Amino acid sequence: MGLDLVSLLKSSRVGGNFWGSQPKLPEGRDLIIAPSSRGLALEMLKAANAEGLSGRCVMIDSHGLGAFSTEAPILTGSIDLWHIADGAAAIWANADHELSLVASLLGRSVRYFCGGRFGSLSGDRRLEHVVQQAVSGWTYSCPFSGEAITPARAIKLLSDWRRLIDRNRSISSVLGIAGWKRPTVDPMLWDGSDMPRRSTELSPSFRGGSVVAVWKSRTSTTLLNRISEAGLPVAEIEDGMIRGRGLGANCVPPLSIVVDFTGIYFDPTQTSDLERILQTADMDEALLDRAARLKRTVLDGGISKYDAGSRQELKSKSGHRILVMGQVEDDRSVLNGGPGQTNLGLLMRARQLEPDAWLIYRPHPDVEAGHRKGHIPDHRALQFANEIERGNSIASLIDSVDGVHCITSLGGFEALLRGKQVTTHGVPFYAGWGLTIDLGPIPSRRTRRRSLDELVAATLILYPNYLDPVTRLPCPPEVLVNRIANNEDRLATPLAWLRSSQGKLKAALRRIWDAAA
């Protein structure tokens, strides 16, 4: 167990204030001194001066020691000790200072001043003993369930947070986050600092290679052009594939986002982080087992990105049933992955390809909610479809059919999870990997053949960020999926109620107009 914990700590780099700042050491300053008292600090500085090293010293003041009469820079506040140990040429520390243990875990040599619990660390067996002492005697509990967990599982959870924080550190500013999204999006963009990095303008501080994270649909074209002209790297933010209960069009904040530093998953004209994962990542058996379990939980819970609705009987009880998924026609997914395509055109092509099937047309929920473009009058849709289905949840509706036709809809991915045949008329992220019938122009970049569990691992585990709606902490996908399944993800707000009421009124008026026409 001890050696396992040592290996876990080394690989996860958690312990100490791992979420703290990662200051760059001043030029030529690579001797780190970490005292635990003012007297010891003076002693260490005196030793450095005697050895001609005072010009190389940087002091870590994590104990509120106060100012010193010294030229050595002093680093204060919450600091990532793993980062500091990585950048140091030499480390002098009090043997009780956490930097001593971190440096030893990284295999760095430490010169000790005064005794302490981490003194004389040498070799894995001694390190194993000290690590055991450091973690024993404590009770660990899962922040999401409250149940007791092992130290190894606690380290794994902290490791997940570390990866999230480190990935977000490169983001200098965040643009385009609507006010109603901020309570859930901000925690998923946390970089360890105290303040959100939201902004509304391009400032000089953005320059220098740091990343600007952008929710493009909420950022002006003028500002996007200025970012492009400045040559700044951009990470694009969008809803994740399991965003929680309720519609974004109704201002229900997302419980999952993606932050793509390469492109965005629904734009096949360029590569994306998700496409790179699918094209290049090696996925081990443990990850694929986890993906299979997650898929089963999603299916058992009837969970969908748009999961509103009930389970009702379809008109056709037998025969070959095909679901045609309507979309928001001016959504960027359609504009990029199926340019020029419309819901009516999709329905017409599906009828040509499935002449004998019972076609069920499902309008997109945001269109039905009265907020977005893509409406087909019922009488026109029924020239090609046998049935228009509005009442069932999408998950139960997919369960009831034999196949799905779509342009780029996420519903096609959800149909794959449920073992259905999927025909894509555009180029969604899940097309081109050997799992779908592809009618759109698949990018030549997509050469890898992937299993369904590999697609799930990439799309639902490796790519998105998730937030637990109960604790408001970043969480693994399994936590959010279980919250949704147990109806613990409601984020009702007055704005969401108002938007929902407005949408219902607009949709009702439109149906009256269609009937009159």
Steps between C-alpha positions, in 0.01 A plus 500: 500500500780743591686466172168528315431831677850623417446420133156662504632819658790516253277458197215716629717779650250575774577597857589844629328790329506335158233744382718796593676745273792394284733802505792510262831507687702816438794467263792327672302433818485122529586429866171463686504548875191402698521590871230456763603786729659843476808383689551205268457723197781727622720196566442363149567836337821532703614154383423589138702822533794311654504260205471777243146396403298796624453629146323176405254484792122515482308467826158336539313673782202275567498571875448879502857572605497865396757719324874437509800717439609298201518528126356151457154505340230372734207298363189531714146370493375168371769344277510172309801332662524238224553778248764666722688175560505433124665834429762494777865405462531452877259491794570590862210440735387447851436128534139572601430704188276330241752597231732239653255220427404633157866530398570146622203362307645665191841344570665836579780539755413711804732658756325507836519767769363382838327173558151401399270229373639507143868501593746243362271384223695264279388204293153371424468299822563802722274709279232233523512517881476880510213509250313242706548713810385812315172346385420259785288605791265696278148419385426580137152550361364555151380863463220388269352206692640545851607136508837395642771457236856372497803730482561369147154605388544841664826547306322399179231763558759768574686391187188570292479849650870554435459420130205739476687781677821454301310495171327825593820678612591599145173694461562870557143618455152366432262675261133454418369324812138610545411605852258211549775247412768634734396322824572162338758586235740690729583194717573292188749767387673530839878537476576507873476879529242693701352718228308415182685604185188616318528806281306684232787664313840422352762655726882524473530236773373242252817524294795268543373160388247429776169351392172688471203271571191603305134402487470614141123525471505761778804694375472776241645453153701818550669363812563162337665677207720701735611180674582345163691809383703498822602139427384382842441127557134422562327224694134459416241431770175317430241285675604143572313200366323443833417853613235421765123526502344789312569702188773753444248700297298529821807635685554187709875511579712207377648240733755396240718694259780428258804726474665422167849644447524384137161558336154386604347155471213594268715672235647237265672766287783497757631255753391514865619363833230233478601397149864478610404277791303270269775497238806454722421401861588156633223391737575231755266230623420684825381806309289292262344311792416834657349620172285187476369552855431868433312412182286252692418761767400751230276244333344372822423857604351593162736798497528731202630851436135600451320261729172682553186306416320182592470152358191461280384244246597564139236467232689225319533188712684288244706523184825680429495830689745779424547813708592820316664747737420866437762759591543873547574603143719798585687315773876494444494120500281505188671799340842333534415131474209512257511834319189578297298215647153551644265290706258470209783392268610239754146365523470479122832313462411263783177410319692435178744272684232328712199478264322226695583608854271664752669841529472686829605864495624650824524883500794638696406599859643852466295550183193360673569731793450790260855636520687377192480454121398175333123473526310290242120544492334173592314460172828537307692258723223240467546494123814293573468381860236262628502654843621810685614416851517769766399337826757230563839565649768460234660213690179296508421595141837368378435181697177454302645514146729291282718776359569872497566755224657833591721778369739548791268451797634381833196273487697286255766443766229414751354253249841332465506457879169318468622267226304662216609538138584864434513670160675837499420753225761747626830449683445472876788420738398134521506442122795349317615257770326191359185518713257685270370509142658821378352700213693820573860582394706340779839673553793294379659559844264245655667169421471315833231238554353525848273283713193644667666487843797694361264763360329523839832527685616784276169687486368466856813444714814649345359807323245689720501665843214426742350668806311336785176702543480413871851589625584735207838326472656376175424131482543183291225430245364216714403744777298725268336207324388357835371840612291526184373144534396575861339833404755695706614739226223759497634854463177700490537877466247779438662569163468135396130502595442823304681372189310172515167685526591730210598203285178312573296805404693552174470131410123500570445809286701345218292180507183711482646683200598174330150360552344813357729485197 
